[in-house]
XYZ file of C-alpha atoms in Angstrom:
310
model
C 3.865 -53.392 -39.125
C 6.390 -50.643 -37.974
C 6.023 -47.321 -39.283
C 8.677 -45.674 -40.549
C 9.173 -42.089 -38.156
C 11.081 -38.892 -39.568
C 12.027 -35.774 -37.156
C -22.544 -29.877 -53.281
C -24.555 -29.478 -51.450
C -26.198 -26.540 -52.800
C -24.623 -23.324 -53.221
C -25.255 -19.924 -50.792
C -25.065 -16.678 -51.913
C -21.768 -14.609 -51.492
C -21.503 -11.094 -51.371
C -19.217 -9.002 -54.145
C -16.330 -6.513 -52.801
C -16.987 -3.113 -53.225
C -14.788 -1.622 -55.341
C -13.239 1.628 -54.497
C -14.802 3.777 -56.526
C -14.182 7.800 -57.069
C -16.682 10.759 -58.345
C -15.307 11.014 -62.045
C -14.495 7.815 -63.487
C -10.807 7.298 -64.368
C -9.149 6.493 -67.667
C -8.039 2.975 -67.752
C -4.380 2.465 -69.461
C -4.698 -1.026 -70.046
C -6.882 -2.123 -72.695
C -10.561 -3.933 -70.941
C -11.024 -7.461 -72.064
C -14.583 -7.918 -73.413
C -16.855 -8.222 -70.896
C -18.577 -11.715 -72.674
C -14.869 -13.612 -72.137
C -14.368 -12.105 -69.062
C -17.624 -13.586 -67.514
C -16.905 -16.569 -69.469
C -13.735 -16.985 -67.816
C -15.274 -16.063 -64.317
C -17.461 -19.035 -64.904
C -14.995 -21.482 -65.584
C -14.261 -24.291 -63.917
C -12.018 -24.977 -60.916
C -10.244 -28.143 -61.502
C -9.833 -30.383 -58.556
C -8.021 -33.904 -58.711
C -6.841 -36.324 -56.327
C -5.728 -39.778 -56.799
C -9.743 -41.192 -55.497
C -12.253 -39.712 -52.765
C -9.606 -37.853 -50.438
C -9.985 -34.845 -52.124
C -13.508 -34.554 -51.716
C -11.951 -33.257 -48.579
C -10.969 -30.026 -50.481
C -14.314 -30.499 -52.259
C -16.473 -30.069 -49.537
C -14.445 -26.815 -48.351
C -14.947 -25.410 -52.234
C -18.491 -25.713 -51.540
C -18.405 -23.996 -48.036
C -15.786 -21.224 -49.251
C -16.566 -20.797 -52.465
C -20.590 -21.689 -52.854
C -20.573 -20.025 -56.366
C -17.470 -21.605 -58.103
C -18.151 -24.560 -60.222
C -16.135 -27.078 -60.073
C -14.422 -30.031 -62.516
C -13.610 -33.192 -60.109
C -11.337 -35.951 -61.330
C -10.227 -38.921 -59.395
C -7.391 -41.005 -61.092
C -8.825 -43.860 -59.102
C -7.273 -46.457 -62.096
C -4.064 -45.730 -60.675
C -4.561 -45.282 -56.839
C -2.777 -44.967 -54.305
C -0.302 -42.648 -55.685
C 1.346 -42.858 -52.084
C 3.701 -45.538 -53.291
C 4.479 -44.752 -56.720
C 7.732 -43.231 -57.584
C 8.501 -39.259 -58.426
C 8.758 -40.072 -61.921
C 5.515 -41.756 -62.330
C 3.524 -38.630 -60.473
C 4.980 -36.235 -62.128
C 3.663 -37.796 -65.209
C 0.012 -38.424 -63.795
C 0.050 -35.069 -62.856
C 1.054 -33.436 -66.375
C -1.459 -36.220 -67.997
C -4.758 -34.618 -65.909
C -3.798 -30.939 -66.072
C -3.363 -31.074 -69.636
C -6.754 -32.848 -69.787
C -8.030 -30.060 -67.746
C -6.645 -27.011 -69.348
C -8.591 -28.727 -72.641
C -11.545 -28.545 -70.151
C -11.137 -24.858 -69.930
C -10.619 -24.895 -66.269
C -9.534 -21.539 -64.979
C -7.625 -22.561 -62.008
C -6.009 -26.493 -60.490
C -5.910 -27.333 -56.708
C -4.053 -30.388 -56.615
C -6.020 -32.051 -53.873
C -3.755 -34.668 -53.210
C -0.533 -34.014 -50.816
C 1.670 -36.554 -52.420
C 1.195 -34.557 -55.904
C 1.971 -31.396 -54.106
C 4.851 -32.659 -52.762
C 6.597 -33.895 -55.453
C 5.119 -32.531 -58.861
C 3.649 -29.026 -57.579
C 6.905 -26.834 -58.599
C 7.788 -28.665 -62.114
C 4.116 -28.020 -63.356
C 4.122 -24.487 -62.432
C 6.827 -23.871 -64.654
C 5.051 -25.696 -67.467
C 1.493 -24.828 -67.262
C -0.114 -21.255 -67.100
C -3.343 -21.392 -65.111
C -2.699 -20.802 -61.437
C -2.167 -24.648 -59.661
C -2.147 -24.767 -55.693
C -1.183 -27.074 -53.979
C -1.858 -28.188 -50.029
C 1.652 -28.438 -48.249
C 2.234 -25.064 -47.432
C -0.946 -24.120 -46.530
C -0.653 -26.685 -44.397
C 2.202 -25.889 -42.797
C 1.389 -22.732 -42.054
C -2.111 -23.692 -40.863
C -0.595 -25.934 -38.403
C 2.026 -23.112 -36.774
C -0.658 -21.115 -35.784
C -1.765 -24.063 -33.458
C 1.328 -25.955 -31.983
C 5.159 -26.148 -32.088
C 5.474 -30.200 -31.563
C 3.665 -31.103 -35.237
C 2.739 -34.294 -35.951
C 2.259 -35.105 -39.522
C 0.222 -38.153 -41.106
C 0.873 -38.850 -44.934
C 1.729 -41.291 -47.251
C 5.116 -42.623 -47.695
C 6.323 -40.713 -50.467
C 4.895 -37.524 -49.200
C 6.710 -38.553 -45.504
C 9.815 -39.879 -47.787
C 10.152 -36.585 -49.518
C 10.503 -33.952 -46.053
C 8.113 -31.664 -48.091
C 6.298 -30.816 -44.518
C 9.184 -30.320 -42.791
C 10.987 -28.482 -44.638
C 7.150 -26.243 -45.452
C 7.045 -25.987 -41.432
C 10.446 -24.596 -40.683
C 10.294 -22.207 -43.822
C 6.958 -20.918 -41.166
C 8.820 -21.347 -38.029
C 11.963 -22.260 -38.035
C 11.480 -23.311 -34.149
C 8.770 -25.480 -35.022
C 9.273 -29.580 -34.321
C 8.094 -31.549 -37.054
C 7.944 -35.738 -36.845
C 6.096 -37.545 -40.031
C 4.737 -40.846 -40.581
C 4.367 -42.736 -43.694
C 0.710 -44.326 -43.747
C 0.746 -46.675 -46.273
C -2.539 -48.750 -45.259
C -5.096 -45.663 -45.116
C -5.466 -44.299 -48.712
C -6.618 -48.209 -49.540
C -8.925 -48.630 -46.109
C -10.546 -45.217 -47.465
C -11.261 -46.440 -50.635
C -12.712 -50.056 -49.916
C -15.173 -47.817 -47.350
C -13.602 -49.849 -44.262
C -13.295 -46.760 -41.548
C -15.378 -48.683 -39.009
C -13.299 -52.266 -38.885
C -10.971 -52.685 -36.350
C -8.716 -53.762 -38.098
C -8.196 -49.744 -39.084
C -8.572 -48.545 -35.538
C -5.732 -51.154 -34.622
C -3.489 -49.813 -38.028
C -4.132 -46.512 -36.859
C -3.251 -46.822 -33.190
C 0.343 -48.447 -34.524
C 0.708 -44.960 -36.732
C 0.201 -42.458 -34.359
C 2.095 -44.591 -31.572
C 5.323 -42.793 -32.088
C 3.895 -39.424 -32.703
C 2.337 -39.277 -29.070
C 5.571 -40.716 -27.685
C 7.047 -37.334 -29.106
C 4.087 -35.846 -27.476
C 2.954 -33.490 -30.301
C 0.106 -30.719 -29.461
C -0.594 -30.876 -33.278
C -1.545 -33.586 -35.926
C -1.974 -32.108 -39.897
C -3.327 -34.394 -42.643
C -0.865 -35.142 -44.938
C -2.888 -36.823 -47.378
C -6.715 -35.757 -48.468
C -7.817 -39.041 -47.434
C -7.145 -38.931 -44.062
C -9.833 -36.714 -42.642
C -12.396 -39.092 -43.859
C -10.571 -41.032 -40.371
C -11.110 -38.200 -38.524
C -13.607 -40.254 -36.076
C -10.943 -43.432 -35.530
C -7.937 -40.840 -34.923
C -9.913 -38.386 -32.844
C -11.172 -41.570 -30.667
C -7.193 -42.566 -30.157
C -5.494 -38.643 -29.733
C -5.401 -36.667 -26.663
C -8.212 -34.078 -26.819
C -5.202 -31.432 -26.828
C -3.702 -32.511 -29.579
C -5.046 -30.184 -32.454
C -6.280 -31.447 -36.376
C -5.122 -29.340 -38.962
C -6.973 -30.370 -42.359
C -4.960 -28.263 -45.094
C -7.649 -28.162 -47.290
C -9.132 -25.452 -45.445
C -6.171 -22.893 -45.976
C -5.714 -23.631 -49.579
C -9.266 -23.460 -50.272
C -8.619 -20.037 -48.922
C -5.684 -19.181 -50.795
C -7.676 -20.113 -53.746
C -10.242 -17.341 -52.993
C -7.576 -14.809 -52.137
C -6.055 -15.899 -55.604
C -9.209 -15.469 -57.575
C -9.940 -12.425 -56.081
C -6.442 -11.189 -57.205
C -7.073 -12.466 -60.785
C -10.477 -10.898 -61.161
C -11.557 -14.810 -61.734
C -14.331 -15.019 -58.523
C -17.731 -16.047 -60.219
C -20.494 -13.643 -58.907
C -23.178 -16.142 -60.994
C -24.866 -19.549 -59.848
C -22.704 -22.228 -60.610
C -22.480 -25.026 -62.801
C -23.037 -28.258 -61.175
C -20.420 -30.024 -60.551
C -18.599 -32.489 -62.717
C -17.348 -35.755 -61.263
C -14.850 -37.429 -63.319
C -12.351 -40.774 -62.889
C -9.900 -42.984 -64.505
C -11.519 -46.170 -62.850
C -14.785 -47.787 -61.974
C -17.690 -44.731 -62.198
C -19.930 -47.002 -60.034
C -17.154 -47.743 -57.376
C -16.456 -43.933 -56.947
C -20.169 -43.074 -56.772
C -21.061 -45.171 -54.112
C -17.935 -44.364 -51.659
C -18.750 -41.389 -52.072
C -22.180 -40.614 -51.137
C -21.291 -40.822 -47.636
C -19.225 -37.388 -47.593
C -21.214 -35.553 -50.400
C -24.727 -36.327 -48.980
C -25.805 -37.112 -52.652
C -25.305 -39.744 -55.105
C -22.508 -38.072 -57.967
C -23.043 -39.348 -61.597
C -19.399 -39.639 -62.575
C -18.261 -39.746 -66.327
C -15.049 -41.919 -67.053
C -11.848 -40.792 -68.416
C -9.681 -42.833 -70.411
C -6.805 -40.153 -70.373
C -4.387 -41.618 -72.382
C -6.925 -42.159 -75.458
C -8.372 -38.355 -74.703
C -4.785 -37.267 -74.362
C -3.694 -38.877 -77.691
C -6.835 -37.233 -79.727
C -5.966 -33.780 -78.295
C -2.473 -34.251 -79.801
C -3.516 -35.708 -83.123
């Protein structure tokens, strides 16, 4: 096997902004929304997907960034990996589970899933009108602030389409950027197999000519891959830096709520897990990065899809 080289838990309080506030109060131009569908829209959900468990990666940072947001989970594990599938067909996935989620009423989409980002992030934008973030360029700009030589891990469309590289030198254009197309980790992931060997020896032949570059930073081009984090940490230089994007766009989703006026200031709603495959399957990989055991619904989009339209 060569690879192919290109150069809830529960919720803690948060504390609201004070506003800036003057002696008399001031006139408002615009007229106020209601205050009932503002807080209802304030409590809405965030809607998180991923192609299976990577983006409980982005999950877990929702939880530790934004403790009081509830949040709508779906996992289009009937159609995993999405790593291999073409443009076309993830574009498509993509507009099938937003549209399901804006029927949800969810108030803003992360795309937790790099491959997504990569290649679907800009077309939906134009078609959708709830805010939808996606992971490369936080990414990217996460992992100039820690190295020039960057490494990047991801699957092979996400390596196949340049989307880091060309996220990187938009950054810095001074920055060094080699990728790697991963195809065997997504499915190791999933069948809960981080301890065999057999992944420690796939890994080792991944990063092989990454260190022969000899990068001082690796990102995580795919939600899944942090769940490795033990087996590549065990096989990388201890000055080689991990940059998990999921951290910076969990943070650009707080800056963007904030901007909106959408941050909810309430408890949240627990959260809903949701997937296009086996509930039971899901649950149980699960538990291991949640620290609880999820009940998970199933979603039959295209039948859900076709009674929203009739």
């Amino acid at each position: 096997m060569q690879p192919s080289v290109s150069n809830h838990s529960q919720p803690h309080s948060t504390s609201l902004p004070s506003d800036n506030l003057t002696s008399e109060p001031q006139p408002s131009l615009e007229p106020s929304l209601p205050t009932p569908f503002a807080t209802e829209r304030q409590r809405a959900y965030i809607g998180v997907f991923d192609s299976g468990v990577g983006g409980l990666t982005v999950l877990r940072e929702l939880y530790r960034q934004l403790p009081n947001e509830s949040i709508l989970y779906f996992g289009d594990t009937a159609r995993l990996p999405y790593g291999t599938r073409s443009q076309a067909e993830i574009l498509q996935f993509v507009r099938e589970i937003l549209t399901w989620m804006v029927q949800q009423g969810v108030k803003m989409a992360i795309m937790a899933c790099n491959t997504s980002s990569a290649l679907a992030l800009e077309a939906v934008r134009r078609e959708f009108k709830i805010p939808i973030l996606g992971l490369i360029l936080p990414g990217a700009r996460a992992a100039v602030q820690q190295g020039s030589r960057i490494g990047v891990i991801a699957t092979p469309a996400t390596a196949a389409s340049n989307a880091y590289r060309q996220a990187v030198q938009e950054v810095d254009e001074t920055a060094e950027v080699w990728q790697v197309g991963c195809p065997e980790f997504v499915p190791l992931v999933e069948q809960n197999r981080i301890s065999d060997p057999y992944t420690y020896q796939v890994a080792q032949e991944y990063l092989a000519p990454l260190l022969q570059q000899q990068i001082d930073t690796l990102v995580y081009g795919c939600t899944h891959y942090p769940h490795l984090a033990p087996v590549l940490r065990s096989l990388l230089p201890p000055s080689v830096k991990l940059v998990d994007p999921a951290v910076s766009v969990v943070a650009a989703a707080a800056q963007e709520l904030e901007l909106l006026g959408l941050r909810n200031i309430r408890l949240p709603l627990p959260t809903r897990f949701c997937v296009s495959g086996n509930p039971e399957q899901f649950a149980q990989v699960s538990v291991q990065w949640l620290g609880f055991t999820p009940t998970v619904e199933k979603i039959n989009l295209p039948e859900v899809l076709s009674q929203i339209v009739s």
